[in-house]
Protein backbone atom coordinates (compact mmCIF):
# COMPACT_ATOMS: atom_id res chain seq x y z
CA MET A 1 95.00 -18.94 -5.42
CA ALA A 2 91.99 -21.12 -6.32
CA THR A 3 91.06 -24.14 -4.21
CA THR A 4 88.39 -26.80 -4.73
CA LYS A 5 86.24 -29.08 -2.63
CA LEU A 6 83.87 -31.89 -3.67
CA PHE A 7 81.31 -33.69 -1.52
CA SER A 8 78.01 -35.58 -1.81
CA ILE A 9 74.45 -34.55 -0.91
CA SER A 10 72.19 -37.35 0.34
CA VAL A 11 69.42 -35.28 2.00
CA THR A 12 67.83 -31.82 1.72
CA GLU A 13 68.97 -31.27 -1.86
CA SER A 14 66.32 -28.58 -2.42
CA LYS A 15 67.50 -26.67 0.66
CA ALA A 16 71.10 -26.85 -0.52
CA LEU A 17 70.08 -25.47 -3.93
CA ALA A 18 68.02 -22.73 -2.28
CA TYR A 19 70.98 -21.82 -0.08
CA ILE A 20 73.47 -21.39 -2.93
CA ALA A 21 70.81 -19.42 -4.88
CA SER A 22 70.25 -16.94 -2.04
CA PRO A 23 69.70 -13.43 -3.50
CA ALA A 24 71.81 -11.92 -0.70
CA LYS A 25 74.79 -14.03 -1.74
CA THR A 26 74.43 -13.89 -5.54
CA GLU A 27 73.66 -10.17 -6.04
CA ASN A 28 69.92 -10.74 -6.32
CA ARG A 29 70.47 -13.98 -8.30
CA ARG A 30 72.38 -12.19 -11.03
CA LEU A 31 75.29 -14.61 -10.61
CA ILE A 32 73.42 -17.87 -11.27
CA TYR A 33 73.60 -20.29 -14.20
CA ALA A 34 71.44 -23.41 -14.63
CA TYR A 35 72.25 -26.18 -17.12
CA GLY A 36 69.52 -28.68 -18.01
CA CYS A 37 67.29 -27.51 -15.18
CA SER A 38 65.18 -24.58 -14.00
CA PRO A 39 66.83 -21.44 -12.56
CA ASP A 40 64.33 -21.78 -9.69
CA PRO A 41 66.19 -23.88 -7.07
CA TYR A 42 63.15 -25.87 -5.90
CA GLN A 43 62.09 -26.65 -9.47
CA ALA A 44 65.70 -27.54 -10.27
CA SER A 45 65.58 -30.17 -7.52
CA ARG A 46 62.43 -31.62 -9.11
CA ASP A 47 64.17 -31.60 -12.49
CA PHE A 48 67.07 -33.53 -10.96
CA GLU A 49 64.63 -36.05 -9.47
CA ALA A 50 62.95 -36.64 -12.84
CA VAL A 51 66.30 -37.79 -14.27
CA ARG A 52 67.14 -39.85 -11.19
CA ALA A 53 63.85 -41.69 -11.56
CA LEU A 54 65.22 -43.18 -14.79
CA GLY A 55 68.23 -44.67 -12.99
CA THR A 56 68.57 -47.76 -10.80
CA LYS A 57 67.88 -45.80 -7.56
CA LYS A 58 70.46 -47.94 -5.77
CA SER A 59 72.59 -45.00 -4.68
CA SER A 60 71.59 -42.95 -1.62
CA VAL A 61 73.41 -39.92 -3.06
CA LEU A 62 71.11 -37.37 -4.68
CA SER A 63 73.66 -34.93 -6.07
CA GLN A 64 77.25 -33.74 -5.88
CA HIS A 65 78.44 -30.32 -4.73
CA PHE A 66 81.74 -28.69 -5.60
CA ILE A 67 83.10 -25.36 -4.37
CA GLN A 68 85.78 -23.36 -6.14
CA SER A 69 87.24 -20.51 -4.07
CA PHE A 70 89.51 -17.64 -5.15
CA ALA A 71 91.95 -15.37 -3.33
CA PRO A 72 90.50 -12.03 -2.13
CA GLY A 73 90.65 -9.33 -4.80
CA GLU A 74 91.94 -11.70 -7.49
CA ILE A 75 88.76 -12.09 -9.55
CA THR A 76 85.50 -10.30 -10.36
CA PRO A 77 82.11 -11.99 -9.79
CA GLU A 78 81.46 -12.05 -13.54
CA LYS A 79 84.83 -13.67 -14.23
CA ALA A 80 84.23 -16.19 -11.45
CA LEU A 81 80.94 -17.17 -13.11
CA GLU A 82 82.75 -17.67 -16.42
CA VAL A 83 85.52 -19.74 -14.81
CA GLY A 84 83.00 -21.78 -12.79
CA LYS A 85 80.96 -22.61 -15.90
CA GLU A 86 84.10 -23.64 -17.74
CA LEU A 87 85.11 -25.93 -14.87
CA ALA A 88 81.63 -27.49 -14.68
CA ASP A 89 81.54 -28.09 -18.42
CA LYS A 90 84.99 -29.70 -18.50
CA LEU A 91 84.25 -31.88 -15.48
CA LEU A 92 80.75 -32.97 -16.52
CA HIS A 93 80.99 -32.88 -20.35
CA GLY A 94 77.38 -31.72 -20.63
CA GLU A 95 76.17 -35.10 -19.32
CA TYR A 96 74.83 -33.92 -15.95
CA GLN A 97 72.32 -31.24 -14.98
CA TYR A 98 73.95 -28.60 -12.82
CA TYR A 99 73.09 -25.44 -10.90
CA LEU A 100 75.91 -22.94 -10.46
CA ALA A 101 76.06 -19.82 -8.28
CA VAL A 102 78.77 -17.29 -7.43
CA HIS A 103 78.81 -16.01 -3.83
CA THR A 104 80.12 -12.53 -3.08
CA ASP A 105 79.06 -12.22 0.57
CA THR A 106 82.43 -13.18 2.10
CA ASN A 107 85.92 -11.69 1.85
CA HIS A 108 86.71 -14.13 -0.97
CA ILE A 109 84.58 -14.85 -4.04
CA HIS A 110 83.67 -18.50 -4.46
CA VAL A 111 81.61 -20.69 -6.81
CA HIS A 112 79.06 -23.30 -5.73
CA CYS A 113 77.98 -25.95 -8.22
CA ILE A 114 75.42 -28.64 -7.38
CA PHE A 115 74.99 -31.27 -10.08
CA ASN A 116 72.77 -34.32 -10.40
CA ASN A 117 74.40 -37.55 -9.30
CA VAL A 118 72.71 -39.39 -12.19
CA ASN A 119 73.98 -38.99 -15.74
CA SER A 120 71.36 -37.63 -18.18
CA ASP A 121 72.65 -39.79 -21.06
CA ASN A 122 72.99 -43.29 -19.61
CA HIS A 123 71.41 -42.75 -16.17
CA ARG A 124 74.44 -44.15 -14.33
CA THR A 125 75.76 -42.48 -11.18
CA PHE A 126 78.67 -40.06 -10.94
CA GLU A 127 80.44 -42.29 -8.37
CA THR A 128 80.32 -45.26 -10.76
CA LEU A 129 81.55 -43.34 -13.78
CA GLU A 130 84.17 -41.28 -11.98
CA ASN A 131 85.35 -43.89 -9.45
CA ARG A 132 84.85 -41.44 -6.55
CA LYS A 133 86.03 -43.93 -3.92
CA SER A 134 89.63 -43.69 -5.11
CA GLU A 135 89.33 -39.89 -5.10
CA PHE A 136 89.77 -39.79 -8.86
CA ALA A 137 87.01 -37.20 -9.22
CA THR A 138 88.52 -34.99 -6.50
CA LYS A 139 91.93 -35.03 -8.15
CA LYS A 140 90.38 -34.46 -11.57
CA LEU A 141 88.48 -31.44 -10.24
CA MET A 142 91.70 -29.97 -8.78
CA LYS A 143 93.61 -30.54 -12.00
CA LEU A 144 90.94 -29.01 -14.22
CA SER A 145 90.56 -26.03 -11.90
CA ASP A 146 94.33 -25.39 -11.97
CA GLU A 147 94.46 -25.64 -15.76
CA ILE A 148 91.57 -23.20 -16.21
CA CYS A 149 92.92 -20.76 -13.63
CA ARG A 150 96.34 -20.69 -15.30
CA GLU A 151 94.68 -20.01 -18.66
CA HIS A 152 92.87 -17.05 -17.09
CA GLY A 153 95.98 -15.75 -15.32
CA LEU A 154 94.76 -16.74 -11.85
CA SER A 155 97.04 -18.16 -9.14
CA VAL A 156 96.85 -21.78 -8.00
CA ILE A 157 98.15 -23.77 -5.04
CA GLU A 158 101.15 -25.81 -6.08
CA ASP A 159 101.11 -28.18 -3.07
CA HIS A 160 97.66 -29.76 -3.17
CA GLU A 161 98.54 -32.47 -0.65
CA SER A 162 98.64 -29.91 2.16
CA SER A 163 95.48 -28.13 1.01
CA LYS A 164 93.34 -31.04 -0.17
CA GLY A 165 89.61 -30.55 0.34
CA LYS A 166 89.86 -27.03 1.78
CA SER A 167 88.13 -23.82 0.83
CA TYR A 168 90.27 -20.71 0.30
CA TYR A 169 89.46 -19.41 3.78
CA GLU A 170 90.32 -22.76 5.36
CA TRP A 171 93.58 -22.96 3.41
CA THR A 172 94.62 -19.43 4.33
CA VAL A 173 93.89 -19.78 8.04
CA ASP A 174 95.36 -23.27 8.04
CA GLN A 175 98.75 -21.65 7.42
CA LEU A 176 98.40 -20.38 11.00
CA HIS A 177 97.67 -23.97 12.15
CA LEU A 178 94.26 -23.09 13.60
CA SER A 179 91.34 -25.37 14.47
CA TRP A 180 87.75 -24.50 13.51
CA LYS A 181 87.24 -22.87 16.89
CA SER A 182 90.44 -20.87 16.52
CA LYS A 183 89.48 -19.85 12.99
CA LEU A 184 86.23 -18.45 14.36
CA LYS A 185 88.07 -16.54 17.08
CA TYR A 186 90.58 -15.25 14.54
CA ALA A 187 87.77 -13.99 12.27
CA ILE A 188 86.04 -12.25 15.21
CA ASP A 189 89.35 -10.60 16.10
CA GLN A 190 89.54 -9.16 12.58
CA VAL A 191 86.00 -7.74 12.86
CA ILE A 192 86.83 -6.09 16.19
CA LYS A 193 89.84 -4.36 14.63
CA VAL A 194 87.64 -2.53 12.09
CA SER A 195 84.65 -1.80 14.35
CA ASP A 196 83.91 1.55 16.00
CA ASP A 197 81.24 0.22 18.36
CA PHE A 198 79.35 -2.97 19.24
CA GLU A 199 76.50 -2.25 16.81
CA GLY A 200 79.00 -1.83 14.01
CA PHE A 201 80.70 -5.04 15.08
CA LEU A 202 77.44 -7.01 14.73
CA LYS A 203 76.86 -5.58 11.25
CA LYS A 204 80.41 -6.18 10.00
CA CYS A 205 80.59 -9.83 11.09
CA ALA A 206 78.99 -10.90 7.78
CA ASP A 207 81.77 -9.16 5.84
CA PHE A 208 84.28 -11.53 7.44
CA GLY A 209 82.22 -14.70 6.98
CA VAL A 210 80.94 -14.78 10.56
CA LEU A 211 77.30 -15.52 11.42
CA VAL A 212 76.17 -13.91 14.69
CA ASP A 213 73.11 -14.29 16.91
CA TYR A 214 72.73 -11.53 19.53
CA ASN A 215 69.80 -11.43 21.95
CA PRO A 216 70.51 -9.22 24.99
CA SER A 217 67.36 -10.44 26.78
CA HIS A 218 68.70 -14.00 27.00
CA LYS A 219 71.17 -15.27 29.56
CA ILE A 220 73.23 -16.70 26.68
CA ASP A 221 73.12 -13.48 24.70
CA LEU A 222 75.78 -14.00 22.01
CA LYS A 223 76.56 -16.87 19.61
CA PHE A 224 78.83 -17.19 16.58
CA MET A 225 79.51 -19.47 13.62
CA LEU A 226 81.68 -19.31 10.53
CA ALA A 227 79.61 -19.11 7.35
CA GLU A 228 81.90 -21.81 5.96
CA GLN A 229 80.69 -24.20 8.65
CA ARG A 230 77.04 -23.56 7.75
CA GLU A 231 77.84 -24.12 4.07
CA ASN A 232 79.41 -27.48 4.88
CA ASN A 233 76.70 -28.58 7.31
CA GLN A 234 73.25 -27.00 7.34
CA ARG A 235 72.59 -28.56 10.77
CA ALA A 236 75.70 -27.14 12.41
CA LYS A 237 75.01 -25.32 15.68
CA MET A 238 76.29 -21.90 16.65
CA THR A 239 78.99 -21.58 19.31
CA ARG A 240 78.31 -19.67 22.53
CA ALA A 241 80.54 -16.67 23.06
CA ARG A 242 81.44 -17.98 26.51
CA THR A 243 82.68 -21.22 24.94
CA LEU A 244 85.13 -19.23 22.83
CA GLY A 245 86.55 -17.62 25.94
CA TRP A 246 86.38 -14.59 28.23
CA PHE A 247 87.53 -12.15 25.52
CA TYR A 248 84.62 -13.10 23.24
CA GLU A 249 81.75 -12.38 25.63
CA THR A 250 79.66 -9.25 25.04
CA PRO A 251 81.19 -6.97 27.73
CA ARG A 252 84.71 -7.90 26.68
CA ILE A 253 84.08 -7.37 22.97
CA LYS A 254 82.78 -3.88 23.78
CA SER A 255 85.87 -3.07 25.85
CA ARG A 256 88.18 -4.54 23.20
CA ILE A 257 86.63 -2.29 20.56
CA GLU A 258 87.30 0.73 22.79
CA ASN A 259 90.84 -0.42 23.51
CA ASN A 260 91.47 -1.09 19.84
CA LYS A 261 90.85 2.57 19.07
CA GLN A 262 94.10 3.15 20.95
CA PHE A 263 95.83 0.38 18.96
CA MET A 264 95.13 -2.20 21.64
CA ALA A 265 97.41 -0.33 24.06
CA TYR A 266 95.81 -0.79 27.45
CA ALA A 267 97.10 1.57 30.13
CA PRO A 268 96.24 0.52 33.71
CA ARG A 269 94.70 3.20 35.90
CA ALA A 270 97.04 4.96 38.30
CA LYS A 271 94.61 4.37 41.13
CA ILE A 272 92.97 0.98 41.47
CA ILE A 273 89.39 1.30 42.64
CA ARG A 274 88.23 -1.46 44.93
CA THR A 275 85.19 -3.26 43.56
CA THR A 276 82.68 -5.71 44.97
CA ALA A 277 84.64 -8.40 43.19
CA ASP A 278 87.85 -7.39 45.03
CA LYS A 279 86.08 -7.69 48.38
CA PHE A 280 84.68 -11.01 47.24
CA LEU A 281 88.16 -12.34 46.52
CA GLN A 282 89.47 -11.18 49.90
CA ALA A 283 86.52 -12.41 51.93
CA PRO A 284 87.43 -15.29 54.31
CA ALA A 285 83.86 -16.60 53.91
CA LEU A 286 84.56 -17.39 50.27
CA THR A 287 87.52 -19.58 51.15
CA ARG A 288 85.47 -21.42 53.78
CA TRP A 289 82.61 -21.89 51.34
CA ALA A 290 84.95 -23.11 48.60
CA ASP A 291 86.53 -25.60 50.99
CA ARG A 292 83.17 -26.89 52.19
CA ALA A 293 81.71 -27.21 48.70
CA ASN A 294 84.94 -28.55 47.21
CA MET A 295 84.86 -25.92 44.46
CA LYS A 296 88.18 -26.83 42.96
CA GLU A 297 87.78 -24.74 39.82
CA VAL A 298 87.02 -21.52 41.69
CA SER A 299 89.85 -22.23 44.12
CA LYS A 300 92.27 -22.72 41.23
CA ALA A 301 91.18 -19.44 39.69
CA MET A 302 91.70 -17.61 42.99
CA ASN A 303 95.13 -19.18 43.39
CA GLU A 304 96.24 -18.05 39.93
CA ILE A 305 95.33 -14.47 40.80
CA ALA A 306 96.82 -14.72 44.30
CA LYS A 307 100.15 -15.99 42.88
CA ARG A 308 100.47 -12.74 40.96
CA GLY A 309 99.53 -10.58 43.93
CA LEU A 310 96.77 -8.86 41.97
CA THR A 311 93.36 -7.50 42.82
CA TYR A 312 90.42 -8.40 40.62
CA GLU A 313 90.60 -5.18 38.60
CA GLU A 314 94.37 -5.44 38.26
CA THR A 315 93.85 -8.95 36.89
CA VAL A 316 91.42 -7.60 34.30
CA SER A 317 94.05 -5.02 33.29
CA ALA A 318 96.77 -7.67 33.10
CA ALA A 319 94.57 -9.93 30.98
CA GLN A 320 93.78 -7.06 28.61
CA GLU A 321 97.45 -6.14 28.29
CA SER A 322 98.47 -9.74 27.65
CA PHE A 323 95.75 -10.18 25.04
CA GLY A 324 96.83 -6.94 23.34
CA ARG A 325 100.40 -8.22 23.10
CA GLN A 326 99.11 -11.53 21.75
CA MET A 327 97.12 -9.80 18.99
CA LYS A 328 100.09 -7.64 17.99
CA LEU A 329 102.33 -10.70 17.82
CA GLN A 330 99.71 -12.47 15.71
CA ASP A 331 99.68 -9.55 13.27
CA GLU A 332 103.47 -9.61 13.08
CA LEU A 333 103.48 -13.37 12.46
CA ASP A 334 100.89 -12.96 9.70
CA ARG A 335 103.05 -10.29 8.08
CA ILE A 336 106.16 -12.48 8.27
CA ARG A 337 104.27 -15.49 6.93
CA MET A 338 103.06 -13.53 3.90
CA GLN A 339 106.55 -12.12 3.28
CA ILE A 340 108.07 -15.61 3.38
CA GLY A 341 105.36 -16.89 1.04
CA ASP A 342 105.92 -14.10 -1.49
CA LEU A 343 109.70 -14.39 -1.35
CA SER A 344 109.52 -18.19 -1.73
CA LYS A 345 107.51 -17.74 -4.93
CA GLN A 346 110.02 -15.20 -6.18
CA LEU A 347 112.90 -17.54 -5.30
CA LYS A 348 111.41 -20.34 -7.41
CA LEU A 349 110.99 -17.98 -10.34
CA VAL A 350 114.55 -16.66 -10.07
CA GLU A 351 115.85 -20.24 -9.86
CA LEU A 352 114.01 -21.07 -13.10
CA TYR A 353 115.25 -17.84 -14.66
CA VAL A 354 118.87 -18.65 -13.81
CA LYS A 355 118.51 -22.29 -14.85
CA TYR A 356 117.06 -21.62 -18.32
CA ARG A 357 118.71 -18.31 -19.18
CA PRO A 358 121.73 -19.99 -20.88
CA TYR A 359 119.34 -21.72 -23.30
CA ASN A 360 117.80 -18.39 -24.23
CA GLU A 361 121.19 -16.66 -24.58
CA HIS A 362 122.43 -19.39 -26.90
CA PHE A 363 119.17 -19.32 -28.87
CA LYS A 364 119.54 -15.58 -29.53
CA MET A 365 122.99 -16.12 -31.03
CA LEU A 366 121.77 -18.63 -33.62
CA THR A 367 120.26 -17.98 -37.05
CA GLY A 368 118.47 -19.86 -39.81
CA ARG A 369 118.20 -23.64 -39.62
CA GLU A 370 120.36 -23.90 -36.52
CA LYS A 371 117.97 -21.61 -34.66
CA LYS A 372 114.95 -23.65 -35.76
CA LYS A 373 116.66 -26.90 -34.82
CA PHE A 374 117.67 -25.59 -31.39
CA HIS A 375 114.14 -24.34 -30.75
CA SER A 376 112.73 -27.73 -31.72
CA GLU A 377 115.07 -29.57 -29.34
CA TYR A 378 114.82 -27.13 -26.42
CA CYS A 379 111.34 -25.67 -26.78
CA TYR A 380 110.45 -26.69 -23.19
CA GLU A 381 113.47 -24.92 -21.67
CA LEU A 382 112.90 -21.79 -23.78
CA ASP A 383 109.21 -21.73 -22.88
CA GLU A 384 109.97 -22.10 -19.14
CA TYR A 385 112.43 -19.20 -19.40
CA ARG A 386 109.86 -16.94 -21.06
CA LYS A 387 107.22 -17.80 -18.47
CA ALA A 388 109.66 -17.07 -15.63
CA VAL A 389 110.59 -13.71 -17.18
CA LYS A 390 106.93 -12.76 -17.61
CA LYS A 391 106.09 -13.55 -13.97
CA LEU A 392 109.20 -11.81 -12.66
CA LYS A 393 108.15 -8.63 -14.45
CA ASP A 394 105.00 -8.63 -12.31
CA TRP A 395 107.16 -8.71 -9.17
CA TYR A 396 109.91 -6.41 -10.46
CA PRO A 397 108.56 -4.00 -13.11
CA SER A 398 111.89 -2.10 -13.11
CA GLY A 399 113.69 -5.23 -14.29
CA SER A 400 116.08 -5.26 -11.32
CA VAL A 401 115.83 -8.85 -10.04
CA PRO A 402 117.53 -9.75 -6.71
CA SER A 403 120.13 -12.49 -6.63
CA LEU A 404 119.42 -16.00 -5.39
CA GLU A 405 121.78 -15.43 -2.47
CA LEU A 406 119.95 -12.30 -1.34
CA LEU A 407 116.53 -13.96 -1.56
CA ARG A 408 117.70 -17.01 0.37
CA LYS A 409 119.32 -14.88 3.08
CA THR A 410 116.20 -12.71 3.42
CA ILE A 411 113.98 -15.79 3.76
CA SER A 412 116.37 -17.31 6.30
CA ASP A 413 116.37 -14.11 8.39
CA LEU A 414 112.57 -13.96 8.30
CA GLU A 415 112.29 -17.61 9.35
CA ALA A 416 114.58 -16.95 12.33
CA GLU A 417 112.47 -13.94 13.31
CA GLN A 418 109.31 -16.02 12.86
CA LYS A 419 110.63 -18.75 15.17
CA GLN A 420 111.49 -16.22 17.87
CA LYS A 421 108.10 -14.51 17.68
CA LYS A 422 106.27 -17.85 17.70
CA GLN A 423 107.93 -18.72 21.01
CA LEU A 424 107.00 -15.34 22.44
CA TYR A 425 103.46 -15.69 21.08
CA THR A 426 103.06 -19.10 22.75
CA GLN A 427 104.21 -17.72 26.12
CA THR A 428 101.92 -14.70 25.84
CA ALA A 429 98.95 -16.81 24.71
CA ASP A 430 99.42 -19.16 27.69
CA GLU A 431 99.44 -16.21 30.12
CA THR A 432 96.37 -14.70 28.45
CA GLU A 433 94.47 -17.98 28.63
CA THR A 434 95.36 -18.54 32.30
CA LEU A 435 94.20 -15.07 33.34
CA SER A 436 91.06 -15.01 31.20
CA LYS A 437 89.92 -18.47 32.30
CA SER A 438 90.43 -17.54 35.95
CA LEU A 439 88.38 -14.36 35.48
CA GLN A 440 85.69 -16.22 33.58
CA LYS A 441 85.27 -18.81 36.35
CA ILE A 442 85.10 -16.14 39.06
CA GLU A 443 82.67 -13.96 37.11
CA GLN A 444 80.49 -16.96 36.41
CA TYR A 445 80.38 -17.70 40.13
CA LEU A 446 79.61 -14.06 40.92
CA GLY A 447 76.78 -14.12 38.40
CA ASN A 448 75.32 -17.30 39.89
CA GLU A 449 75.62 -15.89 43.40
CA GLN A 450 73.85 -12.72 42.34
CA GLU A 451 71.03 -14.71 40.76
CA ARG A 452 70.66 -16.78 43.94
CA ALA A 453 70.66 -13.63 46.08
CA GLU A 454 67.99 -12.01 43.89
CA GLU A 455 65.90 -15.17 44.01
CA GLU A 456 66.23 -15.26 47.80
CA GLN A 457 65.12 -11.61 48.02
CA ARG A 458 62.07 -12.38 45.87
CA ARG A 459 61.12 -15.29 48.11
CA LYS A 460 61.43 -13.13 51.24
CA ARG A 461 59.35 -10.34 49.71
CA LYS A 462 56.72 -12.79 48.57
CA LYS A 463 56.59 -14.35 52.02
CA SER A 464 56.18 -10.94 53.66
CA GLY A 465 53.39 -10.04 51.25
CA ASP A 466 55.29 -7.45 49.19
CA LEU A 467 54.73 -9.53 46.06
CA GLU A 468 51.43 -10.92 44.89
C-alpha cells in the first residue's frame, strides 16, 4: 500500500536535492525527472532560487519535500516514476518547479519530490496557497495519491489516521508498535537472518535500509542508523551498537550469525569450561571492591546472575537461548499479524459481496426499460458489487469464496493465538533484557579493568626502563 509524507526544507536545499539524485539510489540517475529546472541537482537549487527572488522573501521555507512509498514488490521503478510524476502534476498543477527521483536502494521503492516553495506564476508561497497550517496540503496529497494508486491497481491504506505522516517502512513496522530504536534493532535482526558471516552482514545492511559504520581499530567499533532517519534528518547521528544492547555488539552479531545457521537453536555445552570471567564473578575481592566503590550497577548484575545459580558462561548460553525464543516468537507474531490483515481485507470484500449481491441478482432478471431504470437508480450498488467480485477473484481464483462465519471465526482464533503469544513474547523479552544487560555491565567492567591493568603494566615497564 502507498503512503505519503510532506515536510518543509528551510536549509541545505542543494544537499537535499543532491541526496535524492544520488546515482546509487536512482540507478545511475535513470529514475529522475525535473520540471522547470535543471536535472543537475545543484543547478536545480539555483533555478529554484531565481524564482524565489521574485517573491516577497518573507517565508523562511525554501522548498517542500514529499515522499510516496510503495509496498515491497508491488511496483516497478519505471511505474513508480510514472505514478510520482502524475501525483506531482495533480498536486502542483504545473505552477511549481519540482525535482523528482525514484529510490530503489531499500526493500521498498519510494518516490522523492522536492518542489519550490514559491509559485512560478504569481510568486506566492505554497503554505499561503495551500493553507499548510491546517494540514490541508497533507490531506490533499494523501487523497490524490490514493486516487492515482487505485487507478493504477495499487493498494492504499484505508485508515490514514493511524498512518498519517509515515513512510511505508514506518507504517509496516509501526504495526509491531516499535520505536525508532526498536525499528533499527528489528531491521538488524532481519539482516542477521540472511547473513552467512559478518562480512556478508555488513554488505547486506544496505538492502534492509540500514546504514552501518564499522571500524575495528576504534574502541566504539560499530554504529548503525536507519536510512529513513538520514532521509528525514541529514544531521541525524548514528547509534552505537552498545546502545542498542548486548546482542548488537560485534562479537554477539558474529555468534548470532553462527547460531542462526542452526535456526537460532542454541545448545549449551555438556561441559561448562571455567573462564576468567567465572573466576572474576566468584572472587571475594570483587565483592569487597564493589562495596567500597559503591558500584551498584555491577552489584545488581552479579545478583541477577547469582539468583539463577549460573556461571558466567552458563549465563551467556541462557541469554542466547532466551533471545532465540524471542526471535522465533517475533516471527510467529509477524506471521499471525499478516494473516489477520489479509483475512480482514477478505472479510470486508465478502461483506460487500453479500450486501450487494441481491441487487445484481435482481438486475440480471430484468430486461429492456426496467433494466435501464434499475441500473440508473442502483448504479452505485451494482458497481460496488462488481468491484468486490473482481477483487475476490484475486484472492480466490477458483471462485470458491469462504463464508462470513468462517472468516470471522478464523480471525477470532488468530487473535486469541496472537494474544497468547504476545504475553509469552513479553515474558521472554524481559528475561532476555535482564540477562543481556547484566552481561553487558559485567563485560564493560572487565574491559575497563583490562585496560587499567595494561596501562599499569606499561607504566611499570617504562619505569624499569623496558620502554623508551
